[in-house]
CSV table of C-alpha atoms in Angstrom, one decimal:
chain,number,residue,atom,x,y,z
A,6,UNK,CA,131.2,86.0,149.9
A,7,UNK,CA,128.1,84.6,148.7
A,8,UNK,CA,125.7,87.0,151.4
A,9,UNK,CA,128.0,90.0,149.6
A,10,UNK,CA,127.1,88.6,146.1
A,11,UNK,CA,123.5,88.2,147.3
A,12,UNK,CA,123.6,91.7,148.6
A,13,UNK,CA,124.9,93.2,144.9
A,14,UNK,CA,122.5,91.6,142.7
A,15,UNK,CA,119.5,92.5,144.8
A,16,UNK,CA,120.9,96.4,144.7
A,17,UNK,CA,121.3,96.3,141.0
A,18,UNK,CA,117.5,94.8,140.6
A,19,UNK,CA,116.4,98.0,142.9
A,20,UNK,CA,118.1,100.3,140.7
A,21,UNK,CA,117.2,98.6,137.3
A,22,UNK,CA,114.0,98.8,139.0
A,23,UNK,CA,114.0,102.5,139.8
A,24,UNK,CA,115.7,103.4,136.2
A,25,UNK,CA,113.1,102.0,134.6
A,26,UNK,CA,110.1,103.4,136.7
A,27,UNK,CA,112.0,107.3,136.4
A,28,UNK,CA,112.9,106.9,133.0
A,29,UNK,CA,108.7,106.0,132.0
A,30,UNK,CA,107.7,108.6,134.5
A,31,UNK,CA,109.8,111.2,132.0
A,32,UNK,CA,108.0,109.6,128.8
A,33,UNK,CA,105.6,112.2,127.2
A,34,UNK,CA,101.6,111.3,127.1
A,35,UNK,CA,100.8,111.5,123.4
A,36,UNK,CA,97.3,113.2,123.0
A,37,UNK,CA,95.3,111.2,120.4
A,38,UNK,CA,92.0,111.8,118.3
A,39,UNK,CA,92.2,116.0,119.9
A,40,UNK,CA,89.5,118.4,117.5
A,41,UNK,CA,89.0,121.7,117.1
A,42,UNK,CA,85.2,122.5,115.9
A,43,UNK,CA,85.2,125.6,113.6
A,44,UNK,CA,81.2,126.8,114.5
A,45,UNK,CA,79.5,128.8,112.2
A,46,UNK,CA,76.8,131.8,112.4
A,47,UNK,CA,73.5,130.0,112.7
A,48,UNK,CA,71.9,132.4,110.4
A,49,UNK,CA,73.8,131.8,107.3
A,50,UNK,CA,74.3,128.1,105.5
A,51,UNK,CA,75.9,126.1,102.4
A,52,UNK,CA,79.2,127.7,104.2
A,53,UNK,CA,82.5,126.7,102.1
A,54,UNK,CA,86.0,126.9,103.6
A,55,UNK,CA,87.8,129.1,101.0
A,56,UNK,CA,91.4,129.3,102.3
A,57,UNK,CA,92.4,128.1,106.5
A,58,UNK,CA,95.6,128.6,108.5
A,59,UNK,CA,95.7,127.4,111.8
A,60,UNK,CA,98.5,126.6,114.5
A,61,UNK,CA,98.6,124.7,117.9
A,62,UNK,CA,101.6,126.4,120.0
A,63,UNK,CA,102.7,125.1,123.2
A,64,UNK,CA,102.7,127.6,125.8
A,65,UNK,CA,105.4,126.3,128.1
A,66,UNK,CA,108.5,125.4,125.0
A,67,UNK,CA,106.9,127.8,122.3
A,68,UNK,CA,107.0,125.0,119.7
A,69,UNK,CA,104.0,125.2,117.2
A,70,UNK,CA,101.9,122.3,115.4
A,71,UNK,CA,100.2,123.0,112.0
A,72,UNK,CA,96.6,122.4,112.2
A,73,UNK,CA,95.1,120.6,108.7
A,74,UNK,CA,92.6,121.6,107.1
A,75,UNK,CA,89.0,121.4,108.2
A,76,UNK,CA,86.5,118.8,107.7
A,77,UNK,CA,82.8,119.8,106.8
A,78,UNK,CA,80.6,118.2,109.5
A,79,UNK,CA,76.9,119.8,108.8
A,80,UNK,CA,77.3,123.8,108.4
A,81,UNK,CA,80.3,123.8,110.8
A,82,UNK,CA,83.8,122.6,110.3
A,83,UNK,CA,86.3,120.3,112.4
A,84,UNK,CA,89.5,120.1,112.6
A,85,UNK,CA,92.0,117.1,113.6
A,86,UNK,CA,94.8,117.8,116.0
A,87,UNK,CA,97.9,115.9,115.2
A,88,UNK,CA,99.2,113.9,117.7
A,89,UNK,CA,100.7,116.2,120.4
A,90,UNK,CA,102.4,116.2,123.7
A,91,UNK,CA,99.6,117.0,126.5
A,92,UNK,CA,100.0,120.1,127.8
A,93,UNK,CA,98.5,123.9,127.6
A,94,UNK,CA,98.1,125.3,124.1
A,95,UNK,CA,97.1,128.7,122.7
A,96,UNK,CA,94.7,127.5,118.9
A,97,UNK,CA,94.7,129.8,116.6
A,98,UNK,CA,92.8,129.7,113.0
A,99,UNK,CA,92.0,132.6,110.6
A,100,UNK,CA,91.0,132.0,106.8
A,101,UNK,CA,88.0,132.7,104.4
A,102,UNK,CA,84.5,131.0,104.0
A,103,UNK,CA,81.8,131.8,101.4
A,104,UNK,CA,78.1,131.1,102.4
A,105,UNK,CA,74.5,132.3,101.7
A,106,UNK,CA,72.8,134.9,103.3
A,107,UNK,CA,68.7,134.7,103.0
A,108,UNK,CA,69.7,133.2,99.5
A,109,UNK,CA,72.5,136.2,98.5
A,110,UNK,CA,76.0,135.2,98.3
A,111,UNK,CA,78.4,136.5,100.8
A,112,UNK,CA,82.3,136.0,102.1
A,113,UNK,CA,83.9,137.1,104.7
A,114,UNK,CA,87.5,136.6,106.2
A,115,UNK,CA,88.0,135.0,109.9
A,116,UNK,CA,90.4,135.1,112.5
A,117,UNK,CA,89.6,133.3,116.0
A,118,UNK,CA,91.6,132.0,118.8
A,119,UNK,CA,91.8,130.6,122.4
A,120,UNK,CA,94.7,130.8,124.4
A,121,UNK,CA,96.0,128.0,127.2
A,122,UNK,CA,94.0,125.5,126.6
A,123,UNK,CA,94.9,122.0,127.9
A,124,UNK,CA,94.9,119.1,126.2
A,125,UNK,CA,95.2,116.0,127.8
A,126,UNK,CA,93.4,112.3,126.9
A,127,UNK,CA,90.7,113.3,128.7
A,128,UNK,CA,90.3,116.8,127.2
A,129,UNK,CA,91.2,116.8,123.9
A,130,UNK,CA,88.4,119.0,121.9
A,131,UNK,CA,87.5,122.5,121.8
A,132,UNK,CA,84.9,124.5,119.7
A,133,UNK,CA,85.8,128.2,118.4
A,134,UNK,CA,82.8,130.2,117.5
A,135,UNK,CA,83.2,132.2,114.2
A,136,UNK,CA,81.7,135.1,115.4
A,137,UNK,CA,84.2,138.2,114.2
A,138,UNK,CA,81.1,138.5,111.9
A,139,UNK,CA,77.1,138.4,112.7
A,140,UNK,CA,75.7,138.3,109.4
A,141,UNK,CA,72.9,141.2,110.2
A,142,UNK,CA,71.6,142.4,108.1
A,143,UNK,CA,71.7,142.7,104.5
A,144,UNK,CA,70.9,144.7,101.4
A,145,UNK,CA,68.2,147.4,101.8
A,146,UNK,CA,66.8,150.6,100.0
A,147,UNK,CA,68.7,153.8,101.6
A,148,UNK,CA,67.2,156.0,99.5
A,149,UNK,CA,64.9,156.4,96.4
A,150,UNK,CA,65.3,160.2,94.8
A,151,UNK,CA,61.7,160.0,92.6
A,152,UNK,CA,60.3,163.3,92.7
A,153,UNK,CA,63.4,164.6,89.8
A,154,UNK,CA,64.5,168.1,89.7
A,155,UNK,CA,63.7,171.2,88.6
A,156,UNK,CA,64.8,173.3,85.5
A,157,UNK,CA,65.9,177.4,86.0
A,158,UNK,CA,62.3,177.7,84.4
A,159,UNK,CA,61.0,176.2,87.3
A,160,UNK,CA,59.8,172.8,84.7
A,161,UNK,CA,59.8,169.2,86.2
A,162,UNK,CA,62.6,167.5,85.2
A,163,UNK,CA,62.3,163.3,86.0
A,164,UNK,CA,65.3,162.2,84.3
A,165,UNK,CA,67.3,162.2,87.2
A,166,UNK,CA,65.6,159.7,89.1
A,167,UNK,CA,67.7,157.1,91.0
A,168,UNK,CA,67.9,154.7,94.0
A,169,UNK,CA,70.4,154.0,96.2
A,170,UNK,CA,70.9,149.8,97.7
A,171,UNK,CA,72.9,149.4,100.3
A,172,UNK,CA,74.9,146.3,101.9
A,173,UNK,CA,73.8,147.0,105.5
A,174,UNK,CA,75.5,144.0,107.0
A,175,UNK,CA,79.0,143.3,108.5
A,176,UNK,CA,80.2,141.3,105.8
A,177,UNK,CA,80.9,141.3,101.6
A,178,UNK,CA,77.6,140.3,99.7
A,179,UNK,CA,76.8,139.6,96.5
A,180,UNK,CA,74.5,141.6,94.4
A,181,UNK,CA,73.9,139.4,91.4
A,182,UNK,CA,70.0,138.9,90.4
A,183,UNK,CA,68.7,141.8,92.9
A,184,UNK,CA,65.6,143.2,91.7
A,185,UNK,CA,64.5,146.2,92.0
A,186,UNK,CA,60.7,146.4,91.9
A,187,UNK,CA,57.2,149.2,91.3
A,188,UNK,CA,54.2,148.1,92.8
A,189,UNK,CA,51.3,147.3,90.5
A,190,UNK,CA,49.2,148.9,93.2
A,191,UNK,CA,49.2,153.0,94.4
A,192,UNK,CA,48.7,154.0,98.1
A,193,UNK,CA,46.2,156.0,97.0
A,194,UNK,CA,43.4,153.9,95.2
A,195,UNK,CA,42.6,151.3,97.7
A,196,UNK,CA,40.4,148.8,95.7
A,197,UNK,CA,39.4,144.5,97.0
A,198,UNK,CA,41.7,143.1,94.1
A,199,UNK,CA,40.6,139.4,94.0
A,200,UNK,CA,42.6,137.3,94.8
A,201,UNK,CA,44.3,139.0,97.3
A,202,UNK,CA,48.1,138.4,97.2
A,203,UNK,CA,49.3,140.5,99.2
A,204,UNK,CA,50.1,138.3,102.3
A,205,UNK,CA,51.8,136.2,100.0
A,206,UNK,CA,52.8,138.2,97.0
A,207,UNK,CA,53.8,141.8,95.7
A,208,UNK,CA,52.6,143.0,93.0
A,209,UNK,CA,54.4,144.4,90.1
A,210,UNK,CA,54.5,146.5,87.4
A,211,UNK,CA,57.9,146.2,86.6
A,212,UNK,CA,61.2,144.1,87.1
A,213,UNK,CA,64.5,145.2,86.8
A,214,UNK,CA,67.3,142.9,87.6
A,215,UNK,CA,70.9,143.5,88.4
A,216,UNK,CA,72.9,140.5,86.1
A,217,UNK,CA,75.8,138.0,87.3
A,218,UNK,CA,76.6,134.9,87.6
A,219,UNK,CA,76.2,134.7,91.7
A,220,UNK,CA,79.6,136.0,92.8
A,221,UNK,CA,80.3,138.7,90.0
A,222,UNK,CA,78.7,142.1,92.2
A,223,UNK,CA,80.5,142.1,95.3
A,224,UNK,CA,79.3,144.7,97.8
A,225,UNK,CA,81.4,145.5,101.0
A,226,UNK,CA,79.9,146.4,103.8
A,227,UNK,CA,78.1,149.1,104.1
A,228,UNK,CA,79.2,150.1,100.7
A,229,UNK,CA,75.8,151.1,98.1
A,230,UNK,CA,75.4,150.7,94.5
A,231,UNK,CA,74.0,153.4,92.9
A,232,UNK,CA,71.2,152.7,90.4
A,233,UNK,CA,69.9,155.3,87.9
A,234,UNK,CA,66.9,155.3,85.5
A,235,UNK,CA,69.5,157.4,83.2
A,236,UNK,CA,73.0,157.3,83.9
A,237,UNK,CA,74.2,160.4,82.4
A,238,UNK,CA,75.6,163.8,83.2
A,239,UNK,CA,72.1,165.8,84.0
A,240,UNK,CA,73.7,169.0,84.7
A,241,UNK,CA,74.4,169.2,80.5
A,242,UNK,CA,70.4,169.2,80.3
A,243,UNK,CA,69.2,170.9,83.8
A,244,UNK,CA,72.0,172.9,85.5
A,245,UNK,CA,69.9,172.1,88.7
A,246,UNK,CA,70.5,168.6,88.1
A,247,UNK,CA,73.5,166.6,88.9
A,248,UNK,CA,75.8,163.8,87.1
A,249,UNK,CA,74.7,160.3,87.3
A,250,UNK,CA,77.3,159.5,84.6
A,251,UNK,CA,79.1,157.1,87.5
A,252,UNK,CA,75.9,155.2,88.4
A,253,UNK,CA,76.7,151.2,89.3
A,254,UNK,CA,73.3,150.7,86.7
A,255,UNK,CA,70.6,152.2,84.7
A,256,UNK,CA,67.2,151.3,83.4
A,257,UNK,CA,67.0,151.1,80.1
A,258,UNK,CA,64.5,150.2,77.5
A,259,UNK,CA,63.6,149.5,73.9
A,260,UNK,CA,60.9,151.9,73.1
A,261,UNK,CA,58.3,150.8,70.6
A,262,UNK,CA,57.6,154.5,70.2
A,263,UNK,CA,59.8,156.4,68.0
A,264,UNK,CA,58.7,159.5,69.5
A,265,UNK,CA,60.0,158.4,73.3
A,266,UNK,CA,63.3,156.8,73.0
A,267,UNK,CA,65.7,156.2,75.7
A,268,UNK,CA,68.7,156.9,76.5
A,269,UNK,CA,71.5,154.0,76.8
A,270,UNK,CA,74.2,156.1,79.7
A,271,UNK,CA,77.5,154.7,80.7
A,272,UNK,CA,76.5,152.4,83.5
A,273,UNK,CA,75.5,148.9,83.1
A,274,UNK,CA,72.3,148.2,82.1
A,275,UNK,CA,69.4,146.5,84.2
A,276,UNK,CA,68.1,143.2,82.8
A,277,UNK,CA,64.7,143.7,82.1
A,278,UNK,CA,62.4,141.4,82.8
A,279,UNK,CA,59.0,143.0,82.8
A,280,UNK,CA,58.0,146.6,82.9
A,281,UNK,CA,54.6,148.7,82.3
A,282,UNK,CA,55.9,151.0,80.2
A,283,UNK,CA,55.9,150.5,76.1
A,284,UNK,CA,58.0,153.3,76.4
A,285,UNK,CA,60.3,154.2,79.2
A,286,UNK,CA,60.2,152.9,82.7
A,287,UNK,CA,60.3,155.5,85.7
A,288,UNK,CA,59.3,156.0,89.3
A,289,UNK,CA,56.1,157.5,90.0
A,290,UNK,CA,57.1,161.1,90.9
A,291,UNK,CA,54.4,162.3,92.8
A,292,UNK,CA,54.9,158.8,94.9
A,293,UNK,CA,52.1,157.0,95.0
A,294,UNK,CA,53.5,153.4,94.4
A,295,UNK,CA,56.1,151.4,96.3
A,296,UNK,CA,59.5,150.0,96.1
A,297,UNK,CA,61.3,146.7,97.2
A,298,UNK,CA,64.1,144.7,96.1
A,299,UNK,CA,64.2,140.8,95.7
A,300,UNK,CA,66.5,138.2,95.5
A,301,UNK,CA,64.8,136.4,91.9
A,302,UNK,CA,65.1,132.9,92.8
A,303,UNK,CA,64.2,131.7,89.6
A,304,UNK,CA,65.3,132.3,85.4
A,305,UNK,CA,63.2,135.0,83.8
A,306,UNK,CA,61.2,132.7,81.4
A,307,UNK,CA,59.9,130.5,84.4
A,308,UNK,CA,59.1,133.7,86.2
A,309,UNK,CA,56.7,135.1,83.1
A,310,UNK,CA,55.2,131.9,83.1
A,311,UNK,CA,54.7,131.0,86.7
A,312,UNK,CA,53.8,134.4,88.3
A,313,UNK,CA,51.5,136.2,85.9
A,314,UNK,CA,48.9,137.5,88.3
A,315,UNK,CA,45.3,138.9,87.4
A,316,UNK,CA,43.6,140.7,89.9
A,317,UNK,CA,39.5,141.9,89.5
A,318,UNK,CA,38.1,144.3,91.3
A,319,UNK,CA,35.1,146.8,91.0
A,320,UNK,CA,35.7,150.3,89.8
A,321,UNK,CA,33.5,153.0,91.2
A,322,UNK,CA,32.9,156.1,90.5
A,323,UNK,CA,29.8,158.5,92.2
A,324,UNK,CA,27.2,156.2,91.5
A,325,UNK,CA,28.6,154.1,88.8
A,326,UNK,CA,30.5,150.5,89.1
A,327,UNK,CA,32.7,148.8,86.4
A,328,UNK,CA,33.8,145.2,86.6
A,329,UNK,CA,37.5,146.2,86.2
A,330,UNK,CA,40.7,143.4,86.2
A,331,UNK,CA,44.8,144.2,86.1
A,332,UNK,CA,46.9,141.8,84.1
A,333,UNK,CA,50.5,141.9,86.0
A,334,UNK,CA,53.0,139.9,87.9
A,335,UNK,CA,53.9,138.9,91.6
A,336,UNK,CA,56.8,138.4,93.4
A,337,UNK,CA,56.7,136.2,96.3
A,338,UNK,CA,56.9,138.2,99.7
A,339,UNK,CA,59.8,135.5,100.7
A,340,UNK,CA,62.0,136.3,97.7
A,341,UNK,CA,61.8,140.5,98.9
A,342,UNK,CA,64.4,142.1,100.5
A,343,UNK,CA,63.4,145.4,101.4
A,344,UNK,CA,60.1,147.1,100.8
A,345,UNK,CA,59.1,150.7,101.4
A,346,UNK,CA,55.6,152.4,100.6
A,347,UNK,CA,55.4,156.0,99.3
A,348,UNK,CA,52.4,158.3,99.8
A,349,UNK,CA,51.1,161.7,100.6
A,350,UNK,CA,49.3,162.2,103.6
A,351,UNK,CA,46.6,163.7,101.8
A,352,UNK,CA,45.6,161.0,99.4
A,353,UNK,CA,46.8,157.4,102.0
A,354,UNK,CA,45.0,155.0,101.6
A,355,UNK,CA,46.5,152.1,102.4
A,356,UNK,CA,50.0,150.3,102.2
A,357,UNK,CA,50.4,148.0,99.4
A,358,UNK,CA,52.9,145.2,101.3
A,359,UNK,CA,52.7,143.0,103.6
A,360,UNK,CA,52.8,144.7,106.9
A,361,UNK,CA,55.7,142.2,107.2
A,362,UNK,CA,57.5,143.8,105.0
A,363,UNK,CA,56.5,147.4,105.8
A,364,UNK,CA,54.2,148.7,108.4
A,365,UNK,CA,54.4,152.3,107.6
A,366,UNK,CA,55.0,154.8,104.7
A,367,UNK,CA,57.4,157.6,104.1
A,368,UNK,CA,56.8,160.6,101.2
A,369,UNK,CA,58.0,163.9,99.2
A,370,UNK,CA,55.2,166.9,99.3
A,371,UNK,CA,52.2,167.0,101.2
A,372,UNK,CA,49.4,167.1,99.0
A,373,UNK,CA,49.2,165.7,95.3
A,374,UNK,CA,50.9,167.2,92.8
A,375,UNK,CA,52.6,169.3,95.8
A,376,UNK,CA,54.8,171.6,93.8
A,377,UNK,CA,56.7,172.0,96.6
A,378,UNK,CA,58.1,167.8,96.2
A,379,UNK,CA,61.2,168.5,93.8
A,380,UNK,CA,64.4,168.3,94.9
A,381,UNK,CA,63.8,166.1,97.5
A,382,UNK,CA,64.2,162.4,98.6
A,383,UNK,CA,63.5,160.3,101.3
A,384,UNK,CA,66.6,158.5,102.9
A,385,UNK,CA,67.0,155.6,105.5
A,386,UNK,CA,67.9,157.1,109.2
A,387,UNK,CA,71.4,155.5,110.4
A,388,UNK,CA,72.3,154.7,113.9
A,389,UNK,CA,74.8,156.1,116.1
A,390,UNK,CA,77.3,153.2,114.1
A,391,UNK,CA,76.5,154.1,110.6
A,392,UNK,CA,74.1,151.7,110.3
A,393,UNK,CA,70.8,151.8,108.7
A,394,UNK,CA,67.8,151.6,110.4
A,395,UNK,CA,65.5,148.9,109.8
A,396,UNK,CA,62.5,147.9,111.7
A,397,UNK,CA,60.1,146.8,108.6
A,398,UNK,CA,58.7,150.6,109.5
A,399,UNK,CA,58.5,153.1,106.4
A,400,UNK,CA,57.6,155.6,108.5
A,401,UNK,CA,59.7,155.5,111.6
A,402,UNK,CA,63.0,154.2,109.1
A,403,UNK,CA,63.3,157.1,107.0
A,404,UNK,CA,64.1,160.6,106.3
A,405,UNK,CA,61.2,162.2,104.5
A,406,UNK,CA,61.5,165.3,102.5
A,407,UNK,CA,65.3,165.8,102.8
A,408,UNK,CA,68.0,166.7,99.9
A,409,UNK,CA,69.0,164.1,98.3
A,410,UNK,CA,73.0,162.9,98.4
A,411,UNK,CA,73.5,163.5,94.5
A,412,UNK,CA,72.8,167.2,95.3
A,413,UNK,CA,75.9,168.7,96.3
């Protein structure tokens, strides 16, 4: 009786025993302290999250965590996993971040994922790379028309003028305080100016800037803005002419001469900051000066008082020399954007940029005052993609001589 009694209560400890040890074998691990790293395009910073969704779903039941939102760590962004079961998981995340592109504004939407993934308490962190954009690229000059038309009497007509900026990257940029820039300097009279700037520095003789407030001109990409020095229907004036009456923006100025007044078109005007002209501004249309645009990186009234620029040089002509000087302005070769020289072959001299910014030169007619120049404009080559060329090149970058893409 008692070996029988003996004999029960040990079989009952061996399957108390075995219940216990199956039933914490079935017990689920809890992964703790799991991230996800959001990682970021090295070439942009001051990224924002603007709006995240983001789901852990277990691949074996199909039941899906939602992931909170990010935490900024540096210029990328992490994310903590609840407490899950370990297992294999397919991370997803999509959303919207804002950031700053060599100083522009951009945004852009994401979507990125990884599918079975385990985690466990040994492997509990991940890092998705936000790379459905590259941020190449930027905003660049696709084409400056600056030679004008030409009436049915066969008369110059310079009215027409305009330049085209393009948002040659993969995502939306802003175009708020985008300058478009003249060069002080022509391609044609190569002179010593002292001090020489122009490792450092372009020089201007006017500044034209495109106003917001940072976030106000949003350019998709490889969508342009169209900027005109008169945004108006031409064809009413020159029936060779077209209508710039839907220009993005227009030059225009107060004249102190009464006798050359401009004309305010429909499109938004350019905030002027400095310009040559008592008069009204234009491009040089036999194109002997250069273009570029800049991000301004400071207000207008520090600009006119920190960058005036005076540059002396010696004038000569046959046997005579003049101490001469030039009273303008400079932009800092770090603020430009995109530069491109203009000349003639038969009157180069020399570039007036940085060869950073442009090695080479592109042109309209062949010879000064080339009659044969109207009607034509020089236009950025694109790639087998669409995209615009740019290898800091003038002359290997663009289209010279070619109809411009006003003319229909």
């Amino acid at each position: 009786m008692k070996k029988n009694l003996i004999l029960s209560m040990m079989m009952l400890a061996v399957m108390s025993t075995c219940f216990v040890s199956c039933s914490s074998d079935d017990d689920p691990v809890i992964v703790k302290n799991g991230t996800v790293t959001l990682e970021m395009p090295i070439n942009v910073t001051d990224v924002v999250l603007k709006s995240f969704e983001g789901t852990a779903t277990d691949v074996q039941t199909g039941k899906a965590v939602t992931l909170p939102t990010p935490v900024k760590d540096g210029n990328n962004y992490v994310i903590t996993i609840p407490e899950i079961e370990e297992g294999n998981y397919n991370i997803a995340a999509k959303g919207a971040i804002s950031f700053l592109k060599d100083g522009i504004a951009g945004t852009t939407d994401f979507e990125v994922s990884n599918t079975n993934v385990l985690l466990s308490e040994k492997s509990n962190s991940l890092k998705l790379a936000v790379n459905s954009f590259q941020a190449e690229g930027g905003f660049v000059i696709s084409e400056i028309f600056f030679t004008g038309t030409t009436t049915p009497e066969n008369k110059p007509y310079s009215n027409d003028q305009y330049m085209v900026i393009t948002n040659n990257s993969d995502v939306t940029l802003y175009a708020d305080s985008i300058a478009i820039l003249q060069s002080e300097f022509r391609t044609n009279d190569k002179q010593d100016y002292t001090p020489d700037l122009m490792n450092t520095d372009f020089s201007v003789d006017f500044v034209f800037m495109i106003p917001g407030s940072g976030t106000t001109v949003p350019v998709a990409p490889g969508q342009s803005l169209l900027v005109a020095i008169n945004a108006i229907n031409h064809v009413e004036n020159n029936p060779n002419s077209f209508d710039l009456s839907g220009a993005d923006y227009e030059f225009f100025d107060e004249s102190s001469n009464p006798n050359y007044t401009d004309v305010d078109g429909t499109a938004k005007n350019l905030d002027r900051w400095y310009t040559y002209s008592a008069t009204v501004t234009g491009f040089h249309n036999r194109g002997f000066k250069s273009y570029a645009i800049a991000k301004m990186k400071t207000g207008k009234d520090t600009w006119l008082k920190d960058y005036a620029y005076t540059a002396d040089y010696v004038f000569t002509f046959n046997e005579y020399s003049f101490p001469m000087s030039t009273d303008t302005y400079r932009v800092p070769n770090d603020w430009i954007l995109d530069a491109v020289n203009l000349c003639v072959e038969s009157e180069f001299q020399w570039i007036v940029t940085s060869s950073a910014l442009d090695a080479g030169w592109t042109y309209c007619g062949k010879v000064d005052k080339d009659p044969e120049r109207y009607n034509k404009a020089v236009i950025r080559k694109q790639d087998a993609n669409g995209k615009y060329i740019d290898t800091n090149n003038s002359t290997n970058d663009f289209n010279a001589e070619v109809k411009p893409s006003m003319m229909k």
